[in-house]
């Protein structure tokens, strides 16, 4: 045995001895006293809000995982993360055991920061190319995760003065966005639309063509069939190796839907902190808010606006502000969040709140989608708040001219279609009518066609010249 090996064995023995001699904290246990709808009520449990607990019958099967979401006096309210079938009054409720990292020969001693009830989920390079659920369990039948370590999801917010401003343009591969709604690296944008107008397809185009080191996709509260379609049909083999997909479909409990969004954001933060440029795609932010609404209403929080309690509007910025540029210019998270506008109402409370906290909004029009115009981006209602910081003056002026010409035609389209407009009455409108076919062709793009940033600007100039 070499000196190095003997030293490694001695260090491993010291770690094991220290762990064995460490005092064991006494965990307060409670009793399940009530189950109403989605909420479990436990008496005698002393656990902070956000901690993980296990609910177990004495003669039942495996425990049910639940999270403390509130309390009143000596009673704690918990939201289950699984099926509660088989639970009854008197079940034992206890904080989930702390994660204990196994000792390995030659490995550094584990950090002693894991307390009972703290949620730890896998993070690391082993997540690339995998599809996992909200609890980090693989869904792709690719075997157990490797090259990962369990880390807490909750992170301290970054100091706003230590973030780099958005100054560098990002090529998304979508011609209309590159030219008219130029995105900056580290920006947070929303895709606003009703159901069935192409939000998921547009997300897939950006996942395929955007220049990023890592792609993190959070499928939150959407149809379960979209998970496999997104992985196989949109990402494909060429991009799957750099992507992590976190899926919490619509049939998952509200706690897991919220946890899935937080987990996807934590994974993106993990890679950003290592200096990588991350593209975070979350579908959708509205389903995340709806999950919080279910939890808040279940524990008795009063509704405020269209059934949404105040906590929903507090959770949105807490989630969104975690993305963006990293500390001192190290790494970035460029995020796109889909926002479902119920009934295509842009004044929906969640849509209105999201528009205020995001760095831009891309509105998809049902009228354009019904006319076969894809991507159905309404450039009149859409805006990128950082375009003036990342685009050249010539590019910005071309985009302004394009918007003005397009808007002039749209405002007079009814007169034009019924033949009430006489050519020559308005020279600027005559010019807009002449350029309309080329502009419309410029705004349309196949989902299997990518467009680079410089090529998009050149195509916009050509459309304005009538070419």
CSV table of C-alpha atoms in Angstrom, one decimal:
chain,number,residue,atom,x,y,z
A,1,UNK,CA,0.0,0.0,0.0
A,2,UNK,CA,1.4,3.4,-1.0
A,3,UNK,CA,1.6,6.4,1.2
A,4,UNK,CA,-1.1,8.2,-0.8
A,5,UNK,CA,-3.5,5.2,-0.5
A,6,UNK,CA,-2.9,4.9,3.3
A,7,UNK,CA,-3.6,8.6,3.7
A,8,UNK,CA,-6.8,8.3,1.7
A,9,UNK,CA,-8.0,5.4,3.9
A,10,UNK,CA,-7.1,7.3,7.0
A,11,UNK,CA,-9.1,10.3,5.8
A,12,UNK,CA,-12.1,8.1,4.9
A,13,UNK,CA,-12.0,6.5,8.4
A,14,UNK,CA,-11.9,9.9,10.0
A,15,UNK,CA,-14.9,11.1,8.0
A,16,UNK,CA,-16.9,8.0,9.0
A,17,UNK,CA,-15.9,8.4,12.6
A,18,UNK,CA,-17.0,12.0,12.7
A,19,UNK,CA,-20.3,11.2,11.0
A,20,UNK,CA,-21.0,8.4,13.5
A,21,UNK,CA,-20.2,10.6,16.5
A,22,UNK,CA,-22.3,13.5,15.3
A,23,UNK,CA,-25.3,14.2,17.5
A,24,UNK,CA,-28.7,13.2,15.9
A,25,UNK,CA,-31.2,16.0,16.0
A,26,UNK,CA,-34.6,15.2,17.5
A,27,UNK,CA,-37.3,15.6,14.8
A,28,UNK,CA,-40.8,16.6,16.0
A,29,UNK,CA,-43.4,14.2,14.7
A,30,UNK,CA,-47.0,15.0,14.1
A,31,UNK,CA,-50.3,13.2,13.5
A,32,UNK,CA,-52.6,13.5,10.5
A,33,UNK,CA,-55.9,14.9,11.7
A,34,UNK,CA,-57.6,16.0,8.5
A,35,UNK,CA,-57.6,15.6,4.8
A,36,UNK,CA,-59.8,18.1,2.9
A,37,UNK,CA,-59.5,18.3,-0.9
A,38,UNK,CA,-55.8,18.9,-1.6
A,39,UNK,CA,-54.7,19.8,1.9
A,40,UNK,CA,-53.4,17.6,4.7
A,41,UNK,CA,-53.7,18.9,8.3
A,42,UNK,CA,-51.2,17.7,10.9
A,43,UNK,CA,-51.2,18.3,14.6
A,44,UNK,CA,-48.0,18.4,16.7
A,45,UNK,CA,-45.6,18.9,13.8
A,46,UNK,CA,-42.9,21.5,14.1
A,47,UNK,CA,-41.5,22.1,10.6
A,48,UNK,CA,-40.9,25.4,8.7
A,49,UNK,CA,-42.8,26.3,5.6
A,50,UNK,CA,-41.2,24.8,2.5
A,51,UNK,CA,-39.8,21.7,4.3
A,52,UNK,CA,-40.4,18.2,3.1
A,53,UNK,CA,-42.3,15.7,5.2
A,54,UNK,CA,-43.3,12.0,5.0
A,55,UNK,CA,-46.8,10.8,5.8
A,56,UNK,CA,-46.9,7.2,6.6
A,57,UNK,CA,-49.5,4.7,7.8
A,58,UNK,CA,-48.2,2.2,10.4
A,59,UNK,CA,-49.3,-0.8,8.4
A,60,UNK,CA,-49.4,0.9,5.0
A,61,UNK,CA,-47.1,1.0,2.0
A,62,UNK,CA,-44.4,3.5,1.3
A,63,UNK,CA,-44.7,7.1,2.6
A,64,UNK,CA,-46.4,9.9,0.9
A,65,UNK,CA,-44.1,13.0,0.4
A,66,UNK,CA,-45.7,16.3,1.3
A,67,UNK,CA,-44.5,19.9,1.7
A,68,UNK,CA,-45.5,22.3,4.5
A,69,UNK,CA,-47.3,25.2,2.8
A,70,UNK,CA,-48.8,27.0,5.9
A,71,UNK,CA,-49.7,26.7,9.5
A,72,UNK,CA,-52.2,28.0,12.1
A,73,UNK,CA,-51.4,27.7,15.7
A,74,UNK,CA,-50.1,24.1,16.4
A,75,UNK,CA,-51.5,22.8,13.1
A,76,UNK,CA,-49.5,22.5,9.9
A,77,UNK,CA,-50.9,22.5,6.4
A,78,UNK,CA,-49.2,20.2,3.9
A,79,UNK,CA,-49.7,19.7,0.2
A,80,UNK,CA,-49.1,16.1,-1.0
A,81,UNK,CA,-46.7,15.4,-3.9
A,82,UNK,CA,-48.3,12.1,-4.7
A,83,UNK,CA,-51.4,10.0,-4.4
A,84,UNK,CA,-53.0,10.1,-0.9
A,85,UNK,CA,-55.1,7.0,-1.5
A,86,UNK,CA,-54.9,4.8,1.7
A,87,UNK,CA,-54.2,7.6,4.2
A,88,UNK,CA,-56.4,8.0,7.2
A,89,UNK,CA,-56.6,9.9,10.4
A,90,UNK,CA,-53.7,9.1,12.8
A,91,UNK,CA,-51.1,8.6,10.1
A,92,UNK,CA,-47.6,9.7,11.3
A,93,UNK,CA,-46.1,12.9,9.8
A,94,UNK,CA,-42.4,13.5,10.2
A,95,UNK,CA,-39.8,15.6,8.4
A,96,UNK,CA,-38.1,13.8,5.5
A,97,UNK,CA,-34.7,12.5,6.4
A,98,UNK,CA,-31.7,14.5,5.4
A,99,UNK,CA,-29.8,13.5,2.3
A,100,UNK,CA,-26.6,11.7,3.3
A,101,UNK,CA,-23.9,11.7,0.6
A,102,UNK,CA,-22.1,8.4,0.6
A,103,UNK,CA,-18.4,8.4,1.5
A,104,UNK,CA,-16.0,7.6,-1.3
A,105,UNK,CA,-12.3,6.9,-1.1
A,106,UNK,CA,-10.3,10.0,-2.1
A,107,UNK,CA,-13.3,12.2,-2.3
A,108,UNK,CA,-13.5,15.5,-0.3
A,109,UNK,CA,-15.6,15.4,2.8
A,110,UNK,CA,-19.3,16.2,2.1
A,111,UNK,CA,-20.6,19.6,3.1
A,112,UNK,CA,-22.6,19.3,6.3
A,113,UNK,CA,-25.5,21.5,5.3
A,114,UNK,CA,-28.2,19.0,4.8
A,115,UNK,CA,-30.9,19.4,7.4
A,116,UNK,CA,-34.0,17.2,7.8
A,117,UNK,CA,-36.8,18.4,5.5
A,118,UNK,CA,-34.6,20.3,3.0
A,119,UNK,CA,-35.4,19.4,-0.5
A,120,UNK,CA,-32.3,18.3,-2.4
A,121,UNK,CA,-32.4,17.4,-6.1
A,122,UNK,CA,-29.8,16.2,-8.6
A,123,UNK,CA,-27.7,18.8,-10.4
A,124,UNK,CA,-24.8,18.3,-12.7
A,125,UNK,CA,-23.5,17.3,-16.2
A,126,UNK,CA,-25.3,14.0,-15.9
A,127,UNK,CA,-28.7,15.8,-16.6
A,128,UNK,CA,-27.7,16.7,-20.1
A,129,UNK,CA,-29.6,14.7,-22.6
A,130,UNK,CA,-32.1,13.4,-20.0
A,131,UNK,CA,-35.8,13.8,-19.3
A,132,UNK,CA,-36.6,14.0,-15.6
A,133,UNK,CA,-39.7,14.8,-13.5
A,134,UNK,CA,-40.1,17.4,-10.8
A,135,UNK,CA,-38.3,15.2,-8.2
A,136,UNK,CA,-35.3,14.5,-10.5
A,137,UNK,CA,-36.4,11.0,-11.3
A,138,UNK,CA,-35.6,9.9,-14.9
A,139,UNK,CA,-38.6,9.5,-17.3
A,140,UNK,CA,-36.6,8.5,-20.4
A,141,UNK,CA,-35.7,4.9,-19.4
A,142,UNK,CA,-32.1,5.8,-19.7
A,143,UNK,CA,-31.1,4.3,-16.4
A,144,UNK,CA,-30.1,6.1,-13.2
A,145,UNK,CA,-28.5,9.5,-13.3
A,146,UNK,CA,-24.7,9.7,-13.2
A,147,UNK,CA,-22.3,12.6,-12.6
A,148,UNK,CA,-24.8,14.4,-10.5
A,149,UNK,CA,-24.9,15.6,-6.9
A,150,UNK,CA,-27.8,16.5,-4.7
A,151,UNK,CA,-28.1,20.2,-4.1
A,152,UNK,CA,-30.8,22.4,-2.5
A,153,UNK,CA,-33.1,24.2,-4.9
A,154,UNK,CA,-33.5,27.4,-2.9
A,155,UNK,CA,-30.7,29.9,-3.7
A,156,UNK,CA,-30.0,33.4,-2.4
A,157,UNK,CA,-31.1,36.1,-5.0
A,158,UNK,CA,-28.3,37.8,-6.9
A,159,UNK,CA,-27.3,41.4,-6.1
A,160,UNK,CA,-28.8,43.5,-8.8
A,161,UNK,CA,-25.7,45.7,-9.0
A,162,UNK,CA,-23.5,42.7,-9.6
A,163,UNK,CA,-25.4,41.6,-12.7
A,164,UNK,CA,-24.1,42.7,-16.1
A,165,UNK,CA,-26.6,44.6,-18.2
A,166,UNK,CA,-28.0,43.1,-21.4
A,167,UNK,CA,-25.6,44.3,-24.1
A,168,UNK,CA,-25.0,41.3,-26.4
A,169,UNK,CA,-27.5,40.2,-29.1
A,170,UNK,CA,-28.6,36.6,-29.2
A,171,UNK,CA,-29.5,34.8,-32.5
A,172,UNK,CA,-32.8,32.9,-32.0
A,173,UNK,CA,-33.0,31.5,-35.5
A,174,UNK,CA,-36.5,33.1,-36.0
A,175,UNK,CA,-36.4,35.8,-38.6
A,176,UNK,CA,-39.2,38.0,-37.3
A,177,UNK,CA,-37.7,38.0,-33.7
A,178,UNK,CA,-34.1,38.5,-34.9
A,179,UNK,CA,-35.0,41.5,-37.1
A,180,UNK,CA,-37.9,43.2,-35.3
A,181,UNK,CA,-37.7,42.0,-31.7
A,182,UNK,CA,-34.0,41.5,-31.2
A,183,UNK,CA,-33.2,39.5,-28.1
A,184,UNK,CA,-30.3,40.1,-25.8
A,185,UNK,CA,-28.3,37.5,-24.0
A,186,UNK,CA,-29.7,37.4,-20.5
A,187,UNK,CA,-33.1,38.8,-21.4
A,188,UNK,CA,-36.4,37.4,-20.1
A,189,UNK,CA,-39.3,37.4,-22.6
A,190,UNK,CA,-42.9,36.2,-22.6
A,191,UNK,CA,-44.8,34.5,-25.4
A,192,UNK,CA,-48.4,35.6,-25.0
A,193,UNK,CA,-51.2,33.8,-26.7
A,194,UNK,CA,-54.3,31.8,-26.3
A,195,UNK,CA,-54.4,28.0,-26.7
A,196,UNK,CA,-53.6,26.4,-30.1
A,197,UNK,CA,-51.8,29.3,-31.9
A,198,UNK,CA,-48.3,27.9,-32.0
A,199,UNK,CA,-46.6,28.8,-28.7
A,200,UNK,CA,-45.0,25.3,-28.3
A,201,UNK,CA,-43.9,25.2,-32.0
A,202,UNK,CA,-42.2,28.6,-31.6
A,203,UNK,CA,-40.4,27.4,-28.5
A,204,UNK,CA,-39.2,24.4,-30.4
A,205,UNK,CA,-37.8,26.6,-33.2
A,206,UNK,CA,-35.9,28.6,-30.6
A,207,UNK,CA,-34.6,25.5,-28.9
A,208,UNK,CA,-33.3,24.2,-32.2
A,209,UNK,CA,-31.7,27.3,-33.6
A,210,UNK,CA,-30.7,29.6,-30.6
A,211,UNK,CA,-27.0,29.9,-29.9
A,212,UNK,CA,-26.6,28.5,-26.4
A,213,UNK,CA,-24.4,26.1,-24.5
A,214,UNK,CA,-27.2,24.4,-22.6
A,215,UNK,CA,-31.0,24.3,-23.2
A,216,UNK,CA,-33.3,23.7,-20.2
A,217,UNK,CA,-36.9,23.0,-21.0
A,218,UNK,CA,-39.6,23.1,-18.3
A,219,UNK,CA,-42.9,21.6,-19.5
A,220,UNK,CA,-45.2,22.7,-16.6
A,221,UNK,CA,-48.8,21.8,-16.6
A,222,UNK,CA,-49.1,21.1,-20.3
A,223,UNK,CA,-50.4,18.1,-22.1
A,224,UNK,CA,-48.5,14.9,-21.3
A,225,UNK,CA,-48.1,13.9,-25.0
A,226,UNK,CA,-46.1,17.0,-25.7
A,227,UNK,CA,-43.2,15.7,-23.6
A,228,UNK,CA,-42.2,12.9,-26.0
A,229,UNK,CA,-43.0,15.0,-29.1
A,230,UNK,CA,-40.8,17.8,-27.9
A,231,UNK,CA,-37.9,15.5,-27.2
A,232,UNK,CA,-38.1,13.4,-30.3
A,233,UNK,CA,-39.7,15.7,-33.0
A,234,UNK,CA,-38.4,19.2,-32.0
A,235,UNK,CA,-35.1,18.7,-30.2
A,236,UNK,CA,-34.0,15.6,-32.1
A,237,UNK,CA,-30.7,13.8,-31.7
A,238,UNK,CA,-28.7,16.8,-32.9
A,239,UNK,CA,-29.7,19.0,-29.9
A,240,UNK,CA,-30.7,16.6,-27.3
A,241,UNK,CA,-27.2,16.1,-26.0
A,242,UNK,CA,-27.1,19.7,-24.7
A,243,UNK,CA,-30.7,19.8,-23.4
A,244,UNK,CA,-32.3,19.0,-20.0
A,245,UNK,CA,-36.1,18.5,-20.0
A,246,UNK,CA,-38.0,18.8,-16.7
A,247,UNK,CA,-41.6,17.6,-17.1
A,248,UNK,CA,-44.5,18.1,-14.8
A,249,UNK,CA,-47.6,17.5,-16.9
A,250,UNK,CA,-51.2,18.7,-16.2
A,251,UNK,CA,-52.1,15.6,-14.3
A,252,UNK,CA,-49.3,16.1,-11.7
A,253,UNK,CA,-50.3,17.5,-8.3
A,254,UNK,CA,-50.0,21.3,-8.0
A,255,UNK,CA,-47.1,21.0,-5.7
A,256,UNK,CA,-45.1,19.1,-8.3
A,257,UNK,CA,-46.0,21.5,-11.0
A,258,UNK,CA,-44.6,24.4,-9.0
A,259,UNK,CA,-41.6,22.3,-8.0
A,260,UNK,CA,-41.0,21.5,-11.6
A,261,UNK,CA,-40.7,25.2,-12.6
A,262,UNK,CA,-38.4,25.8,-9.6
A,263,UNK,CA,-36.3,22.8,-10.5
A,264,UNK,CA,-35.9,23.8,-14.1
A,265,UNK,CA,-34.8,27.2,-13.0
A,266,UNK,CA,-32.3,25.7,-10.5
A,267,UNK,CA,-30.8,23.5,-13.2
A,268,UNK,CA,-30.4,26.6,-15.4
A,269,UNK,CA,-28.7,28.5,-12.5
A,270,UNK,CA,-26.4,25.5,-12.0
A,271,UNK,CA,-25.0,25.7,-15.5
A,272,UNK,CA,-25.0,29.5,-15.5
A,273,UNK,CA,-22.8,29.6,-12.4
A,274,UNK,CA,-20.3,27.5,-14.3
A,275,UNK,CA,-19.9,30.2,-16.9
A,276,UNK,CA,-22.2,28.6,-19.6
A,277,UNK,CA,-24.8,30.4,-21.6
A,278,UNK,CA,-28.2,28.8,-20.9
A,279,UNK,CA,-31.5,29.0,-22.8
A,280,UNK,CA,-34.4,28.5,-20.5
A,281,UNK,CA,-37.8,27.6,-22.1
A,282,UNK,CA,-40.7,27.3,-19.8
A,283,UNK,CA,-44.2,26.3,-21.0
A,284,UNK,CA,-46.0,27.7,-19.2
A,285,UNK,CA,-45.8,30.5,-16.6
A,286,UNK,CA,-49.6,30.6,-16.4
A,287,UNK,CA,-49.9,26.9,-15.3
A,288,UNK,CA,-47.3,27.7,-12.6
A,289,UNK,CA,-49.5,30.5,-11.3
A,290,UNK,CA,-52.6,28.2,-11.5
A,291,UNK,CA,-50.8,25.6,-9.4
A,292,UNK,CA,-50.0,28.3,-6.8
A,293,UNK,CA,-53.7,29.4,-6.9
A,294,UNK,CA,-54.8,25.8,-6.2
A,295,UNK,CA,-52.5,25.6,-3.2
A,296,UNK,CA,-53.4,29.0,-1.9
A,297,UNK,CA,-57.1,28.6,-2.2
A,298,UNK,CA,-56.9,25.2,-0.6
A,299,UNK,CA,-55.3,26.5,2.6
A,300,UNK,CA,-57.8,29.4,2.8
A,301,UNK,CA,-56.1,32.4,1.2
A,302,UNK,CA,-58.8,34.7,-0.1
A,303,UNK,CA,-59.0,35.3,-3.9
A,304,UNK,CA,-58.2,38.8,-5.1
A,305,UNK,CA,-58.3,39.2,-8.9
A,306,UNK,CA,-60.3,36.7,-11.1
A,307,UNK,CA,-59.8,34.0,-8.4
A,308,UNK,CA,-56.0,34.5,-8.1
A,309,UNK,CA,-54.9,35.2,-4.5
A,310,UNK,CA,-52.1,37.7,-3.8
A,311,UNK,CA,-49.5,35.0,-3.3
A,312,UNK,CA,-49.7,34.2,-7.0
A,313,UNK,CA,-48.5,37.7,-8.0
A,314,UNK,CA,-45.7,37.4,-5.4
A,315,UNK,CA,-44.5,34.1,-6.7
A,316,UNK,CA,-44.1,35.2,-10.3
A,317,UNK,CA,-41.3,37.8,-9.9
A,318,UNK,CA,-39.6,35.5,-7.4
A,319,UNK,CA,-39.3,32.8,-10.1
A,320,UNK,CA,-38.6,35.1,-13.1
A,321,UNK,CA,-35.9,37.2,-11.4
A,322,UNK,CA,-33.7,34.1,-10.9
A,323,UNK,CA,-32.9,34.1,-14.6
A,324,UNK,CA,-30.7,36.7,-16.4
A,325,UNK,CA,-27.0,37.4,-16.5
A,326,UNK,CA,-24.7,35.9,-13.9
A,327,UNK,CA,-22.5,37.6,-11.4
A,328,UNK,CA,-19.8,39.9,-12.9
A,329,UNK,CA,-20.6,38.7,-16.5
A,330,UNK,CA,-20.0,35.0,-15.7
A,331,UNK,CA,-22.7,32.9,-17.6
A,332,UNK,CA,-26.2,33.9,-18.5
A,333,UNK,CA,-29.8,32.6,-18.6
A,334,UNK,CA,-31.9,33.8,-21.5
A,335,UNK,CA,-35.5,32.8,-20.7
A,336,UNK,CA,-38.7,32.5,-22.6
A,337,UNK,CA,-41.9,32.0,-20.7
A,338,UNK,CA,-45.2,31.2,-22.4
A,339,UNK,CA,-48.2,33.0,-21.0
A,340,UNK,CA,-51.6,31.6,-21.7
A,341,UNK,CA,-54.1,34.5,-22.3
A,342,UNK,CA,-57.5,33.0,-21.5
A,343,UNK,CA,-59.9,33.8,-24.3
A,344,UNK,CA,-57.0,35.7,-26.0
A,345,UNK,CA,-57.5,38.5,-23.4
A,346,UNK,CA,-54.3,40.4,-23.1
A,347,UNK,CA,-55.6,42.0,-19.9
A,348,UNK,CA,-55.8,38.6,-18.1
A,349,UNK,CA,-54.3,39.2,-14.6
A,350,UNK,CA,-51.4,36.7,-15.0
A,351,UNK,CA,-50.6,38.1,-18.5
A,352,UNK,CA,-50.7,41.6,-17.2
A,353,UNK,CA,-48.5,40.8,-14.2
A,354,UNK,CA,-46.0,38.9,-16.4
A,355,UNK,CA,-45.8,41.7,-18.9
A,356,UNK,CA,-44.8,44.1,-16.1
A,357,UNK,CA,-41.9,41.9,-14.8
A,358,UNK,CA,-40.5,40.6,-18.1
A,359,UNK,CA,-38.1,42.4,-20.4
A,360,UNK,CA,-40.3,42.1,-23.4
A,361,UNK,CA,-43.4,40.3,-24.8
A,362,UNK,CA,-44.1,38.5,-28.1
A,363,UNK,CA,-47.8,38.3,-28.8
A,364,UNK,CA,-49.1,35.5,-31.0
A,365,UNK,CA,-52.3,36.4,-32.9
A,366,UNK,CA,-55.1,33.9,-33.4
A,367,UNK,CA,-56.3,35.8,-36.5
A,368,UNK,CA,-52.8,35.3,-38.1
A,369,UNK,CA,-52.7,31.6,-37.2
A,370,UNK,CA,-56.2,31.0,-38.6
A,371,UNK,CA,-55.0,32.6,-41.9
A,372,UNK,CA,-52.0,30.2,-42.1
A,373,UNK,CA,-49.4,32.8,-41.1
A,374,UNK,CA,-46.7,31.1,-39.0
A,375,UNK,CA,-45.1,32.0,-36.7
A,376,UNK,CA,-48.2,34.0,-35.8
A,377,UNK,CA,-46.3,37.0,-34.3
A,378,UNK,CA,-48.3,40.2,-34.0
A,379,UNK,CA,-45.4,42.7,-34.5
A,380,UNK,CA,-47.6,45.7,-33.6
A,381,UNK,CA,-48.4,44.4,-30.1
A,382,UNK,CA,-45.0,42.8,-29.5
A,383,UNK,CA,-41.9,44.6,-28.1
A,384,UNK,CA,-38.4,43.9,-26.9
A,385,UNK,CA,-37.3,46.3,-24.2
A,386,UNK,CA,-33.6,45.8,-24.7
A,387,UNK,CA,-33.5,46.0,-28.5
A,388,UNK,CA,-32.1,49.5,-28.5
A,389,UNK,CA,-29.2,48.2,-26.4
A,390,UNK,CA,-28.3,45.2,-28.6
A,391,UNK,CA,-29.1,46.4,-32.1
A,392,UNK,CA,-27.1,48.9,-34.3
A,393,UNK,CA,-28.7,52.2,-35.2
A,394,UNK,CA,-29.2,51.1,-38.8
A,395,UNK,CA,-30.9,47.9,-37.7
A,396,UNK,CA,-33.1,49.8,-35.3
A,397,UNK,CA,-34.1,52.3,-37.9
A,398,UNK,CA,-34.9,49.6,-40.4
A,399,UNK,CA,-37.1,47.8,-37.8
A,400,UNK,CA,-38.9,51.1,-37.1
A,401,UNK,CA,-39.6,51.7,-40.8
A,402,UNK,CA,-40.9,48.1,-41.2
A,403,UNK,CA,-43.2,48.5,-38.2
A,404,UNK,CA,-44.6,51.8,-39.5
A,405,UNK,CA,-45.2,50.5,-43.0
A,406,UNK,CA,-46.8,47.2,-41.7
A,407,UNK,CA,-49.0,49.1,-39.3
A,408,UNK,CA,-50.2,51.6,-41.9
A,409,UNK,CA,-51.4,48.7,-44.1
A,410,UNK,CA,-53.1,46.9,-41.2
A,411,UNK,CA,-55.1,50.0,-40.1
A,412,UNK,CA,-56.5,50.4,-43.7
A,413,UNK,CA,-56.8,46.7,-44.5
A,414,UNK,CA,-60.6,46.7,-44.2
A,415,UNK,CA,-61.0,49.5,-46.7
A,416,UNK,CA,-58.5,47.9,-49.1
A,417,UNK,CA,-60.3,44.5,-49.0
A,418,UNK,CA,-63.7,45.9,-49.7
A,419,UNK,CA,-62.4,48.1,-52.5
A,420,UNK,CA,-63.2,51.4,-50.8
A,421,UNK,CA,-59.7,52.7,-51.0
A,422,UNK,CA,-58.7,54.6,-54.2
A,423,UNK,CA,-55.1,54.3,-55.3
A,424,UNK,CA,-53.3,57.6,-55.1
A,425,UNK,CA,-55.2,59.0,-52.2
A,426,UNK,CA,-52.3,58.3,-49.8
A,427,UNK,CA,-48.8,57.8,-51.2
A,428,UNK,CA,-47.5,56.2,-48.0
A,429,UNK,CA,-50.4,53.7,-48.0
A,430,UNK,CA,-49.8,53.0,-51.7
A,431,UNK,CA,-46.2,52.2,-50.9
A,432,UNK,CA,-47.4,49.9,-48.0
A,433,UNK,CA,-49.7,48.1,-50.4
A,434,UNK,CA,-46.9,47.6,-52.9
A,435,UNK,CA,-44.6,46.2,-50.2
A,436,UNK,CA,-47.2,44.0,-48.4
A,437,UNK,CA,-46.5,40.7,-50.2
A,438,UNK,CA,-42.8,40.8,-49.6
A,439,UNK,CA,-43.2,41.9,-46.0
A,440,UNK,CA,-45.7,39.1,-45.3
A,441,UNK,CA,-43.4,36.5,-46.8
A,442,UNK,CA,-40.5,37.9,-44.7
A,443,UNK,CA,-42.5,37.4,-41.5
A,444,UNK,CA,-43.5,33.8,-42.3
A,445,UNK,CA,-41.0,30.9,-41.6
A,446,UNK,CA,-41.2,27.2,-41.6
A,447,UNK,CA,-40.5,25.4,-38.2
A,448,UNK,CA,-37.7,23.5,-39.9
A,449,UNK,CA,-36.0,26.6,-41.4
A,450,UNK,CA,-33.4,28.6,-39.4
A,451,UNK,CA,-32.5,32.2,-40.1
A,452,UNK,CA,-29.3,33.8,-38.8
A,453,UNK,CA,-29.3,37.3,-37.3
A,454,UNK,CA,-27.5,39.1,-40.0
A,455,UNK,CA,-29.4,37.3,-42.7
A,456,UNK,CA,-32.6,38.3,-41.0
A,457,UNK,CA,-31.6,42.0,-41.0
A,458,UNK,CA,-30.7,41.8,-44.7
A,459,UNK,CA,-34.0,40.1,-45.6
A,460,UNK,CA,-35.9,42.9,-43.8
A,461,UNK,CA,-34.0,45.6,-45.7
A,462,UNK,CA,-34.8,43.7,-49.0
A,463,UNK,CA,-38.5,43.5,-48.1
A,464,UNK,CA,-38.5,47.3,-47.5
A,465,UNK,CA,-36.9,47.8,-50.9
A,466,UNK,CA,-39.6,45.7,-52.6
A,467,UNK,CA,-37.2,43.0,-53.5
